[in-house]
GROMACS .gro file of C-alpha atoms in nm:
model
  501
    1MET     CA    1  10.403  13.332  12.877
    2GLN     CA    2  10.639  13.535  12.661
    3GLU     CA    3  10.904  13.366  12.448
    4ASN     CA    4  11.226  13.565  12.463
    5THR     CA    5  11.351  13.370  12.163
    6LYS     CA    6  11.457  13.642  11.920
    7GLU     CA    7  11.352  13.438  11.620
    8MET     CA    8  10.995  13.389  11.744
    9ASN     CA    9  10.941  13.750  11.850
   10ASN     CA   10  11.070  13.894  11.524
   11ALA     CA   11  10.959  13.623  11.281
   12PRO     CA   12  10.721  13.849  11.085
   13GLU     CA   13  10.998  14.107  11.031
   14GLN     CA   14  11.298  13.878  10.997
   15ASP     CA   15  11.402  13.746  10.664
   16LEU     CA   16  11.292  13.382  10.640
   17ASN     CA   17  11.610  13.285  10.461
   18GLU     CA   18  11.814  13.414  10.753
   19ILE     CA   19  11.606  13.210  10.998
   20LEU     CA   20  11.652  12.897  10.788
   21LYS     CA   21  12.026  12.964  10.765
   22ILE     CA   22  12.061  13.005  11.144
   23ARG     CA   23  11.874  12.681  11.213
   24ARG     CA   24  12.089  12.487  10.972
   25GLU     CA   25  12.402  12.634  11.126
   26LYS     CA   26  12.284  12.517  11.468
   27LEU     CA   27  12.229  12.168  11.329
   28LYS     CA   28  12.576  12.162  11.171
   29GLU     CA   29  12.733  12.270  11.500
   30LEU     CA   30  12.560  11.985  11.679
   31GLN     CA   31  12.666  11.737  11.414
   32ASP     CA   32  13.027  11.861  11.420
   33ASN     CA   33  13.030  11.803  11.796
   34GLY     CA   34  12.896  11.449  11.762
   35MET     CA   35  12.544  11.535  11.882
   36ASP     CA   36  12.341  11.484  11.566
   37PRO     CA   37  11.977  11.464  11.684
   38PHE     CA   38  11.882  11.274  11.368
   39GLN     CA   39  12.099  10.983  11.483
   40ILE     CA   40  11.878  10.924  11.789
   41THR     CA   41  11.658  10.622  11.722
   42LYS     CA   42  11.434  10.610  12.029
   43TYR     CA   43  11.342  10.782  12.354
   44ASP     CA   44  11.191  10.611  12.656
   45ARG     CA   45  10.902  10.821  12.778
   46THR     CA   46  10.696  10.710  13.073
   47ASN     CA   47  10.393  10.937  13.051
   48ASN     CA   48  10.204  11.192  12.843
   49SER     CA   49  10.101  11.542  12.943
   50ALA     CA   50   9.734  11.458  13.010
   51GLU     CA   51   9.816  11.177  13.253
   52ILE     CA   52  10.036  11.406  13.464
   53LEU     CA   53   9.810  11.710  13.450
   54GLY     CA   54   9.503  11.501  13.521
   55ASP     CA   55   9.628  11.343  13.844
   56PHE     CA   56   9.889  11.561  14.015
   57ASP     CA   57   9.850  11.385  14.349
   58ALA     CA   58   9.956  11.052  14.196
   59PHE     CA   59  10.260  11.202  14.023
   60GLU     CA   60  10.383  11.462  14.275
   61GLY     CA   61  10.753  11.411  14.346
   62LYS     CA   62  10.781  11.119  14.105
   63SER     CA   63  11.027  11.101  13.819
   64VAL     CA   64  10.869  11.105  13.473
   65SER     CA   65  10.985  11.148  13.116
   66VAL     CA   66  10.779  11.315  12.844
   67ALA     CA   67  10.851  11.391  12.481
   68GLY     CA   68  10.706  11.635  12.232
   69ARG     CA   69  10.746  11.962  12.049
   70LEU     CA   70  10.899  12.269  12.215
   71MET     CA   71  10.624  12.530  12.186
   72SER     CA   72  10.751  12.809  12.413
   73LYS     CA   73  11.068  12.902  12.597
   74ARG     CA   74  11.134  13.174  12.853
   75ILE     CA   75  11.500  13.220  12.947
   76MET     CA   76  11.569  13.374  13.290
   77GLY     CA   77  11.943  13.361  13.337
   78LYS     CA   78  12.035  13.040  13.513
   79ALA     CA   79  11.683  12.896  13.491
   80SER     CA   80  11.413  12.877  13.225
   81PHE     CA   81  11.056  12.768  13.167
   82CYS     CA   82  10.930  12.595  12.853
   83HIS     CA   83  10.622  12.415  12.729
   84VAL     CA   84  10.631  12.079  12.554
   85GLN     CA   85  10.336  11.968  12.341
   86ASP     CA   86  10.256  11.601  12.283
   87ARG     CA   87   9.947  11.439  12.133
   88GLU     CA   88   9.741  11.493  12.448
   89GLY     CA   89   9.828  11.856  12.520
   90LYS     CA   90  10.100  12.077  12.669
   91ILE     CA   91  10.296  12.060  12.993
   92GLN     CA   92  10.540  12.306  13.146
   93ALA     CA   93  10.897  12.222  13.238
   94TYR     CA   94  11.134  12.413  13.468
   95VAL     CA   95  11.489  12.387  13.338
   96ALA     CA   96  11.770  12.507  13.568
   97ARG     CA   97  12.144  12.506  13.499
   98ASP     CA   98  12.224  12.362  13.840
   99ASN     CA   99  12.001  12.061  13.776
  100ILE     CA  100  12.093  11.961  13.422
  101GLY     CA  101  12.453  12.088  13.407
  102GLU     CA  102  12.619  12.391  13.253
  103GLU     CA  103  12.692  12.244  12.907
  104GLU     CA  104  12.348  12.089  12.878
  105TYR     CA  105  12.190  12.420  12.977
  106LYS     CA  106  12.382  12.599  12.703
  107LEU     CA  107  12.249  12.346  12.454
  108PHE     CA  108  11.895  12.395  12.586
  109LYS     CA  109  11.921  12.771  12.541
  110LYS     CA  110  12.009  12.717  12.175
  111MET     CA  111  11.708  12.497  12.108
  112ASP     CA  112  11.442  12.645  11.883
  113ILE     CA  113  11.066  12.660  11.905
  114GLY     CA  114  10.945  12.360  11.707
  115ASP     CA  115  11.227  12.125  11.806
  116ILE     CA  116  11.129  11.781  11.932
  117VAL     CA  117  11.263  11.727  12.284
  118GLY     CA  118  11.255  11.474  12.564
  119ILE     CA  119  11.238  11.596  12.923
  120ARG     CA  120  11.302  11.387  13.233
  121GLY     CA  121  11.244  11.513  13.586
  122GLU     CA  122  11.021  11.528  13.893
  123VAL     CA  123  10.663  11.651  13.897
  124PHE     CA  124  10.591  11.958  14.112
  125LYS     CA  125  10.378  12.270  14.121
  126THR     CA  126  10.514  12.618  14.067
  127LYS     CA  127  10.432  12.911  14.296
  128THR     CA  128  10.151  13.001  14.058
  129GLY     CA  129  10.005  12.652  14.095
  130GLU     CA  130  10.094  12.515  13.750
  131THR     CA  131  10.178  12.146  13.738
  132SER     CA  132  10.526  12.121  13.589
  133ILE     CA  133  10.830  11.898  13.550
  134HIS     CA  134  11.149  11.996  13.730
  135ALA     CA  135  11.394  11.885  13.460
  136THR     CA  136  11.701  11.679  13.536
  137GLU     CA  137  11.766  11.602  13.170
  138VAL     CA  138  11.669  11.765  12.839
  139THR     CA  139  11.738  11.578  12.515
  140LEU     CA  140  11.710  11.718  12.165
  141LEU     CA  141  11.542  11.440  11.966
  142SER     CA  142  11.484  11.610  11.630
  143LYS     CA  143  11.577  11.952  11.492
  144SER     CA  144  11.310  12.172  11.335
  145LEU     CA  145  11.466  12.349  11.037
  146GLN     CA  146  11.150  12.549  10.964
  147PRO     CA  147  11.004  12.810  11.202
  148LEU     CA  148  10.649  12.766  11.325
  149PRO     CA  149  10.398  13.040  11.249
  150GLU     CA  150  10.417  13.328  11.496
  151LYS     CA  151  10.230  13.230  11.812
  152PHE     CA  152   9.953  13.486  11.834
  153HIS     CA  153   9.871  13.501  11.464
  154GLY     CA  154   9.919  13.133  11.392
  155LEU     CA  155   9.851  12.966  11.062
  156LYS     CA  156   9.540  13.148  10.938
  157ASP     CA  157   9.561  13.116  10.559
  158MET     CA  158   9.306  12.840  10.491
  159ASP     CA  159   9.466  12.732  10.164
  160LEU     CA  160   9.804  12.697  10.333
  161ARG     CA  161   9.647  12.516  10.629
  162TYR     CA  162   9.502  12.251  10.398
  163ARG     CA  163   9.828  12.217  10.202
  164GLN     CA  164  10.046  12.200  10.512
  165ARG     CA  165   9.817  12.011  10.746
  166TYR     CA  166  10.117  11.898  10.952
  167VAL     CA  167  10.179  12.261  11.053
  168ASP     CA  168   9.806  12.323  11.104
  169LEU     CA  169   9.793  12.033  11.350
  170ILE     CA  170  10.092  12.168  11.542
  171VAL     CA  171   9.973  12.524  11.593
  172ASN     CA  172   9.592  12.488  11.596
  173PRO     CA  173   9.493  12.243  11.874
  174GLU     CA  174   9.125  12.252  11.776
  175VAL     CA  175   9.215  12.103  11.439
  176LYS     CA  176   9.380  11.804  11.601
  177ASN     CA  177   9.071  11.764  11.820
  178THR     CA  178   8.848  11.750  11.510
  179PHE     CA  179   9.047  11.459  11.373
  180MET     CA  180   9.056  11.282  11.709
  181ILE     CA  181   8.675  11.303  11.710
  182ARG     CA  182   8.668  11.178  11.349
  183SER     CA  183   8.866  10.871  11.452
  184LYS     CA  184   8.631  10.806  11.742
  185ILE     CA  185   8.323  10.843  11.519
  186ILE     CA  186   8.462  10.583  11.280
  187SER     CA  187   8.556  10.335  11.553
  188THR     CA  188   8.215  10.382  11.717
  189ILE     CA  189   8.030  10.307  11.393
  190ARG     CA  190   8.235   9.990  11.356
  191GLU     CA  191   8.159   9.897  11.716
  192PHE     CA  192   7.785   9.953  11.659
  193LEU     CA  193   7.778   9.726  11.353
  194ASP     CA  194   8.015   9.461  11.489
  195ASN     CA  195   7.796   9.429  11.798
  196ARG     CA  196   7.498   9.360  11.571
  197GLY     CA  197   7.662   9.077  11.384
  198TYR     CA  198   7.783   9.264  11.076
  199ILE     CA  199   8.107   9.149  10.914
  200GLU     CA  200   8.351   9.408  10.778
  201VAL     CA  201   8.490   9.320  10.435
  202ASP     CA  202   8.718   9.469  10.169
  203THR     CA  203   8.622   9.495   9.803
  204PRO     CA  204   8.828   9.612   9.503
  205ILE     CA  205   8.912   9.978   9.453
  206LEU     CA  206   9.019   9.916   9.093
  207ASN     CA  207   8.710   9.818   8.893
  208SER     CA  208   8.671   9.708   8.534
  209ILE     CA  209   8.317   9.850   8.543
  210PRO     CA  210   8.231  10.145   8.768
  211GLY     CA  211   7.893  10.078   8.927
  212GLY     CA  212   7.669  10.135   9.224
  213ALA     CA  213   7.614  10.507   9.176
  214ALA     CA  214   7.542  10.776   8.919
  215ALA     CA  215   7.885  10.935   8.908
  216ARG     CA  216   8.171  11.015   8.672
  217PRO     CA  217   8.467  10.787   8.742
  218PHE     CA  218   8.842  10.837   8.739
  219ILE     CA  219   9.007  10.628   8.468
  220THR     CA  220   9.346  10.461   8.493
  221HIS     CA  221   9.528  10.190   8.295
  222HIS     CA  222   9.652   9.848   8.400
  223ASN     CA  223   9.975   9.792   8.209
  224THR     CA  224  10.004   9.414   8.248
  225LEU     CA  225   9.645   9.341   8.148
  226ASP     CA  226   9.648   9.632   7.900
  227ILE     CA  227   9.299   9.743   8.002
  228ASP     CA  228   9.147  10.066   8.127
  229MET     CA  229   9.023  10.047   8.483
  230TYR     CA  230   8.821  10.277   8.705
  231LEU     CA  231   8.860  10.387   9.064
  232ARG     CA  232   8.545  10.274   9.242
  233ILE     CA  233   8.253  10.512   9.268
  234ALA     CA  234   8.072  10.290   9.521
  235THR     CA  235   8.110   9.955   9.697
  236GLU     CA  236   7.750   9.850   9.642
  237LEU     CA  237   7.765   9.589   9.367
  238TYR     CA  238   8.046   9.388   9.523
  239LEU     CA  239   7.880   9.391   9.864
  240LYS     CA  240   7.553   9.266   9.716
  241ARG     CA  241   7.746   8.983   9.547
  242LEU     CA  242   7.849   8.884   9.901
  243ILE     CA  243   7.485   8.879  10.012
  244VAL     CA  244   7.421   8.639   9.724
  245GLY     CA  245   7.714   8.432   9.852
  246GLY     CA  246   7.562   8.397  10.200
  247PHE     CA  247   7.715   8.683  10.398
  248GLU     CA  248   7.387   8.801  10.546
  249LYS     CA  249   7.523   9.116  10.716
  250VAL     CA  250   7.822   9.295  10.562
  251TYR     CA  251   7.971   9.641  10.560
  252GLU     CA  252   8.269   9.824  10.417
  253MET     CA  253   8.413  10.157  10.517
  254GLY     CA  254   8.656  10.307  10.274
  255ARG     CA  255   8.756  10.559  10.013
  256ILE     CA  256   8.533  10.635   9.714
  257PHE     CA  257   8.649  10.833   9.408
  258ARG     CA  258   8.430  11.050   9.185
  259ASN     CA  259   8.563  11.275   8.911
  260GLU     CA  260   8.320  11.555   8.978
  261GLY     CA  261   8.299  11.912   9.103
  262MET     CA  262   8.446  12.036   9.429
  263SER     CA  263   8.267  12.241   9.694
  264ILE     CA  264   8.235  12.277  10.069
  265LYS     CA  265   8.040  11.947  10.053
  266HIS     CA  266   8.237  11.761   9.786
  267ASN     CA  267   8.590  11.625   9.752
  268PRO     CA  268   8.697  11.394   9.465
  269GLU     CA  269   8.792  11.124   9.716
  270PHE     CA  270   8.585  11.073  10.026
  271THR     CA  271   8.494  10.811  10.284
  272THR     CA  272   8.167  10.622  10.298
  273ILE     CA  273   8.025  10.325  10.478
  274GLU     CA  274   7.791  10.089  10.295
  275LEU     CA  275   7.612   9.810  10.477
  276TYR     CA  276   7.376   9.538  10.357
  277GLU     CA  277   7.149   9.308  10.553
  278ALA     CA  278   6.952   9.016  10.416
  279TYR     CA  279   6.584   8.970  10.499
  280THR     CA  280   6.510   9.334  10.576
  281ASP     CA  281   6.398   9.636  10.373
  282TYR     CA  282   6.435  10.012  10.365
  283HIS     CA  283   6.223  10.047  10.679
  284GLY     CA  284   6.478   9.832  10.860
  285MET     CA  285   6.753  10.055  10.719
  286MET     CA  286   6.574  10.365  10.851
  287ASP     CA  287   6.567  10.208  11.195
  288ILE     CA  288   6.936  10.117  11.188
  289THR     CA  289   7.030  10.462  11.055
  290GLU     CA  290   6.853  10.634  11.341
  291GLN     CA  291   6.994  10.394  11.599
  292MET     CA  292   7.349  10.423  11.465
  293ILE     CA  293   7.356  10.805  11.453
  294VAL     CA  294   7.210  10.826  11.803
  295TYR     CA  295   7.463  10.570  11.930
  296VAL     CA  296   7.752  10.770  11.781
  297CYS     CA  297   7.623  11.102  11.919
  298GLU     CA  298   7.579  10.965  12.270
  299LYS     CA  299   7.912  10.781  12.280
  300VAL     CA  300   8.127  11.046  12.111
  301LEU     CA  301   7.956  11.370  12.218
  302GLY     CA  302   7.760  11.257  12.521
  303THR     CA  303   7.435  11.404  12.385
  304THR     CA  304   7.192  11.386  12.095
  305LYS     CA  305   7.144  11.762  12.101
  306ILE     CA  306   7.404  11.935  11.884
  307ASN     CA  307   7.460  12.275  11.728
  308TYR     CA  308   7.573  12.309  11.369
  309GLN     CA  309   7.679  12.652  11.243
  310GLY     CA  310   7.446  12.825  11.490
  311THR     CA  311   7.143  12.594  11.444
  312ASP     CA  312   7.027  12.364  11.724
  313LEU     CA  313   6.958  12.009  11.608
  314ASP     CA  314   6.799  11.717  11.790
  315MET     CA  315   6.925  11.376  11.673
  316ALA     CA  316   6.707  11.181  11.916
  317PRO     CA  317   6.493  10.897  11.773
  318GLY     CA  318   6.166  10.982  11.602
  319TRP     CA  319   6.296  11.146  11.283
  320GLU     CA  320   6.026  11.260  11.042
  321ARG     CA  321   5.954  11.014  10.761
  322ILE     CA  322   5.782  11.167  10.457
  323THR     CA  323   5.752  11.066  10.092
  324MET     CA  324   5.923  11.277   9.828
  325ILE     CA  325   5.588  11.362   9.671
  326ASP     CA  326   5.433  11.463  10.006
  327SER     CA  327   5.739  11.676  10.092
  328ILE     CA  328   5.696  11.868   9.765
  329LYS     CA  329   5.328  11.920   9.846
  330LYS     CA  330   5.419  12.032  10.200
  331PHE     CA  331   5.655  12.307  10.082
  332THR     CA  332   5.505  12.407   9.743
  333GLY     CA  333   5.142  12.300   9.747
  334VAL     CA  334   5.191  12.096   9.427
  335ASP     CA  335   5.064  11.737   9.455
  336PHE     CA  336   5.230  11.506   9.203
  337ASN     CA  337   4.992  11.228   9.308
  338THR     CA  338   4.736  11.406   9.092
  339ILE     CA  339   4.978  11.448   8.799
  340GLU     CA  340   5.001  11.150   8.565
  341THR     CA  341   5.182  11.254   8.248
  342ASP     CA  342   5.525  11.390   8.163
  343ALA     CA  343   5.367  11.700   8.008
  344GLU     CA  344   5.162  11.777   8.320
  345ALA     CA  345   5.467  11.728   8.538
  346LEU     CA  346   5.674  11.960   8.317
  347ALA     CA  347   5.408  12.231   8.343
  348ALA     CA  348   5.395  12.193   8.721
  349VAL     CA  349   5.770  12.222   8.759
  350LYS     CA  350   5.792  12.523   8.531
  351GLY     CA  351   5.508  12.673   8.734
  352MET     CA  352   5.739  12.660   9.036
  353GLY     CA  353   5.988  12.878   8.847
  354ILE     CA  354   6.233  12.593   8.793
  355GLU     CA  355   6.441  12.585   8.476
  356VAL     CA  356   6.423  12.253   8.293
  357GLU     CA  357   6.690  12.132   8.053
  358GLY     CA  358   6.636  11.844   7.812
  359GLU     CA  359   6.347  11.600   7.798
  360LEU     CA  360   6.264  11.472   8.146
  361THR     CA  361   6.012  11.213   8.256
  362ARG     CA  362   5.754  11.264   8.530
  363GLY     CA  363   5.980  11.084   8.777
  364GLU     CA  364   6.285  11.292   8.687
  365LEU     CA  365   6.078  11.610   8.719
  366ILE     CA  366   5.953  11.506   9.063
  367ASN     CA  367   6.314  11.458   9.172
  368LEU     CA  368   6.410  11.796   9.021
  369ALA     CA  369   6.126  11.972   9.206
  370PHE     CA  370   6.240  11.813   9.531
  371GLU     CA  371   6.604  11.916   9.484
  372GLU     CA  372   6.517  12.273   9.389
  373ARG     CA  373   6.232  12.352   9.629
  374VAL     CA  374   6.250  12.114   9.925
  375GLU     CA  375   6.598  11.986  10.002
  376GLU     CA  376   6.741  12.305  10.155
  377LYS     CA  377   6.439  12.336  10.387
  378LEU     CA  378   6.503  12.003  10.564
  379VAL     CA  379   6.684  12.124  10.875
  380GLN     CA  380   6.603  11.866  11.145
  381PRO     CA  381   6.682  11.498  11.067
  382THR     CA  382   6.433  11.381  10.803
  383PHE     CA  383   6.389  11.065  10.597
  384ILE     CA  384   6.266  11.136  10.244
  385ILE     CA  385   6.120  10.810  10.112
  386ASP     CA  386   5.980  10.660   9.790
  387TYR     CA  387   6.192  10.797   9.506
  388PRO     CA  388   6.097  10.774   9.136
  389VAL     CA  389   6.232  10.465   8.962
  390GLU     CA  390   6.410  10.677   8.698
  391VAL     CA  391   6.657  10.809   8.955
  392SER     CA  392   6.686  10.481   9.149
  393PRO     CA  393   6.823  10.215   8.914
  394LEU     CA  394   6.927   9.978   9.194
  395ALA     CA  395   6.622  10.002   9.422
  396LYS     CA  396   6.318   9.771   9.438
  397ARG     CA  397   5.989   9.905   9.303
  398LYS     CA  398   5.700   9.974   9.539
  399PRO     CA  399   5.439   9.701   9.480
  400GLU     CA  400   5.151   9.950   9.509
  401ASP     CA  401   5.307  10.199   9.265
  402PRO     CA  402   5.579  10.061   9.035
  403ARG     CA  403   5.670  10.414   8.926
  404LEU     CA  404   5.828  10.458   9.268
  405THR     CA  405   6.096  10.267   9.458
  406GLU     CA  406   6.152  10.167   9.819
  407ARG     CA  407   6.435  10.413   9.865
  408PHE     CA  408   6.516  10.686  10.114
  409GLU     CA  409   6.777  10.950  10.172
  410PHE     CA  410   6.814  11.130  10.502
  411PHE     CA  411   6.871  11.502  10.526
  412ILE     CA  412   6.996  11.735  10.798
  413MET     CA  413   7.061  12.107  10.757
  414GLY     CA  414   6.953  12.083  10.393
  415ARG     CA  415   7.220  11.825  10.310
  416GLU     CA  416   7.192  11.460  10.215
  417TYR     CA  417   7.387  11.233  10.450
  418GLY     CA  418   7.285  10.886  10.342
  419ASN     CA  419   7.106  10.680  10.079
  420ALA     CA  420   6.929  10.346  10.120
  421PHE     CA  421   6.710  10.097   9.934
  422SER     CA  422   6.511   9.786   9.954
  423GLU     CA  423   6.761   9.636   9.715
  424LEU     CA  424   6.648   9.526   9.372
  425ASN     CA  425   6.698   9.149   9.352
  426ASP     CA  426   6.507   9.079   9.028
  427PRO     CA  427   6.777   9.011   8.765
  428ILE     CA  428   6.536   9.068   8.474
  429ASP     CA  429   6.422   9.406   8.603
  430GLN     CA  430   6.782   9.498   8.691
  431LYS     CA  431   6.903   9.420   8.340
  432GLU     CA  432   6.627   9.634   8.187
  433ARG     CA  433   6.724   9.926   8.411
  434PHE     CA  434   7.091   9.885   8.323
  435LEU     CA  435   6.997   9.894   7.953
  436LYS     CA  436   6.816  10.226   8.007
  437GLN     CA  437   7.125  10.356   8.184
  438VAL     CA  438   7.340  10.243   7.891
  439GLU     CA  439   7.109  10.434   7.654
  440ALA     CA  440   7.149  10.746   7.867
  441ARG     CA  441   7.524  10.698   7.865
  442GLU     CA  442   7.528  10.667   7.486
  443LYS     CA  443   7.341  10.998   7.470
  444GLY     CA  444   7.624  11.165   7.664
  445ASP     CA  445   7.536  11.111   8.032
  446GLU     CA  446   7.881  11.033   8.179
  447GLU     CA  447   7.726  10.957   8.518
  448ALA     CA  448   7.492  10.684   8.395
  449ASN     CA  449   7.562  10.324   8.495
  450MET     CA  450   7.738  10.080   8.263
  451MET     CA  451   7.606   9.729   8.199
  452ASP     CA  452   7.745   9.487   8.457
  453ASP     CA  453   7.677   9.137   8.323
  454ASP     CA  454   7.853   8.964   8.611
  455PHE     CA  455   7.632   9.142   8.864
  456ILE     CA  456   7.324   9.029   8.669
  457ASN     CA  457   7.467   8.679   8.672
  458ALA     CA  458   7.507   8.698   9.050
  459LEU     CA  459   7.143   8.804   9.092
  460GLU     CA  460   7.037   8.507   8.881
  461TYR     CA  461   7.170   8.283   9.158
  462ALA     CA  462   6.906   8.452   9.380
  463MET     CA  463   6.970   8.730   9.628
  464PRO     CA  464   6.739   8.730   9.933
  465PRO     CA  465   6.529   9.037  10.010
  466THR     CA  466   6.790   9.285  10.130
  467GLY     CA  467   6.816   9.632  10.277
  468GLY     CA  468   7.119   9.845  10.193
  469LEU     CA  469   7.249  10.175  10.329
  470GLY     CA  470   7.531  10.415  10.244
  471ILE     CA  471   7.639  10.707  10.463
  472GLY     CA  472   7.893  10.978  10.387
  473ILE     CA  473   8.140  10.967  10.674
  474ASP     CA  474   8.298  11.305  10.597
  475ARG     CA  475   7.966  11.489  10.604
  476LEU     CA  476   7.871  11.314  10.928
  477VAL     CA  477   8.202  11.425  11.082
  478MET     CA  478   8.137  11.780  10.958
  479LEU     CA  479   7.801  11.775  11.134
  480LEU     CA  480   7.927  11.635  11.464
  481THR     CA  481   8.235  11.862  11.479
  482ASP     CA  482   8.053  12.178  11.362
  483SER     CA  483   8.287  12.206  11.062
  484TYR     CA  484   8.186  12.435  10.776
  485SER     CA  485   8.376  12.269  10.492
  486ILE     CA  486   8.456  11.909  10.402
  487ARG     CA  487   8.820  12.018  10.380
  488ASP     CA  488   8.811  12.082  10.754
  489VAL     CA  489   8.752  11.711  10.822
  490LEU     CA  490   8.990  11.565  10.561
  491LEU     CA  491   9.350  11.548  10.676
  492PHE     CA  492   9.478  11.599  10.323
  493PRO     CA  493   9.203  11.736  10.095
  494THR     CA  494   9.254  11.745   9.720
  495MET     CA  495   9.428  12.070   9.621
  496LYS     CA  496   9.541  12.212   9.292
  497PRO     CA  497   9.923  12.205   9.286
  498ILE     CA  498  10.106  12.535   9.319
  499SER     CA  499  10.306  12.588   9.000
  500ASP     CA  500  10.679  12.607   9.051
  501LYS     CA  501  10.817  12.949   8.971
   0.00000   0.00000   0.00000
């Protein structure tokens, strides 16, 4: 359908200032005539576009009212066609002078693409078979003073799309669909956990000690208390305090803040879910991870078979479970089970062609070898288990090899999506690990944990054996919506401000 609105057809050539001037003049004319659209406080709509389009037989000949954004307009003398877009989609309206009145029709003809309108009328089908509304009343509900991007070129500049997400959502329907799916993913995860007896809780975002992860925090200042505080880098330590207090199944979904680099996988603020369950371990967390992802896929997408960026993935149960050391052996041939010392481990890693900075222990070198030579090769859903204790300060040691911990991360398409432990509940061991983290911090590691004496105190009241799991919601949404960048699944990603000129 062609818009014969001069402004829309010539928008690329027309001077933007002239367009803005014309729209403001139209608004002033309305206001001078006592028809200020910004004075309207409500509009009674009976239906949305999807309801009408989805069941024509039920609505044929009935009077309905819809409201939304005017997305197209085709003037044909005494009658016109237009499309109105609401949250659910677009519906056509037939607007004739003889039905709405001569003055009202003149007002309709002056409406601009982008205006918010209400349309009341009867449902019918045009000669071409398109379900439409035969308007008896058109009401201007809000005036758009900015023109929308030209229809066929749309809003393509990715930087501008992220900065002006409100415009992106208007002109790119697939973007809105991504965020509708995101909302459904989140509600489905909550449903899954609620049905299994988990309790959702809220813990502080402002922390006096940032803990629960190896990450660089954002620092702020509390004026009344006159203390520096940190935006949380994880919810873990507060949630485990609740396990101590008798909440045997808890979870929290919320924003996390890390003052780190940005990439297609990283944004300084992001959403995670962390859950903790007493009397289970990391094997139980593997089971619940698999069950939860499958539940979400089936309920939201209707299938466990998905495609991400051209690669077919099968999320069905039965994910591979392999130790970190065995995964390195699988892809490089190097078996760290036969390597005992730091020096031998260093030689093995250098033999893989990996650059090593600083003095690293055997455990740290195993982790480095995994990150550099294995991680990107894990395409189908895979649990990597049994991490070195040096890189797992909050996980319980494996009884048969105290150099390792009962920890896993799960990977898909070479990316880590979640992290889980058999949680460390030994306060003496935990304090010793915190002290090693403090030493690392004093040597300049800004991501190392600080000492948290209150958390140690909580553990001294006895925490039951517990399994804990954290999953990055944004990355999961990326996967299930086939989105390339994390910015595509964040409504308002962090952007560097444009300097005023």
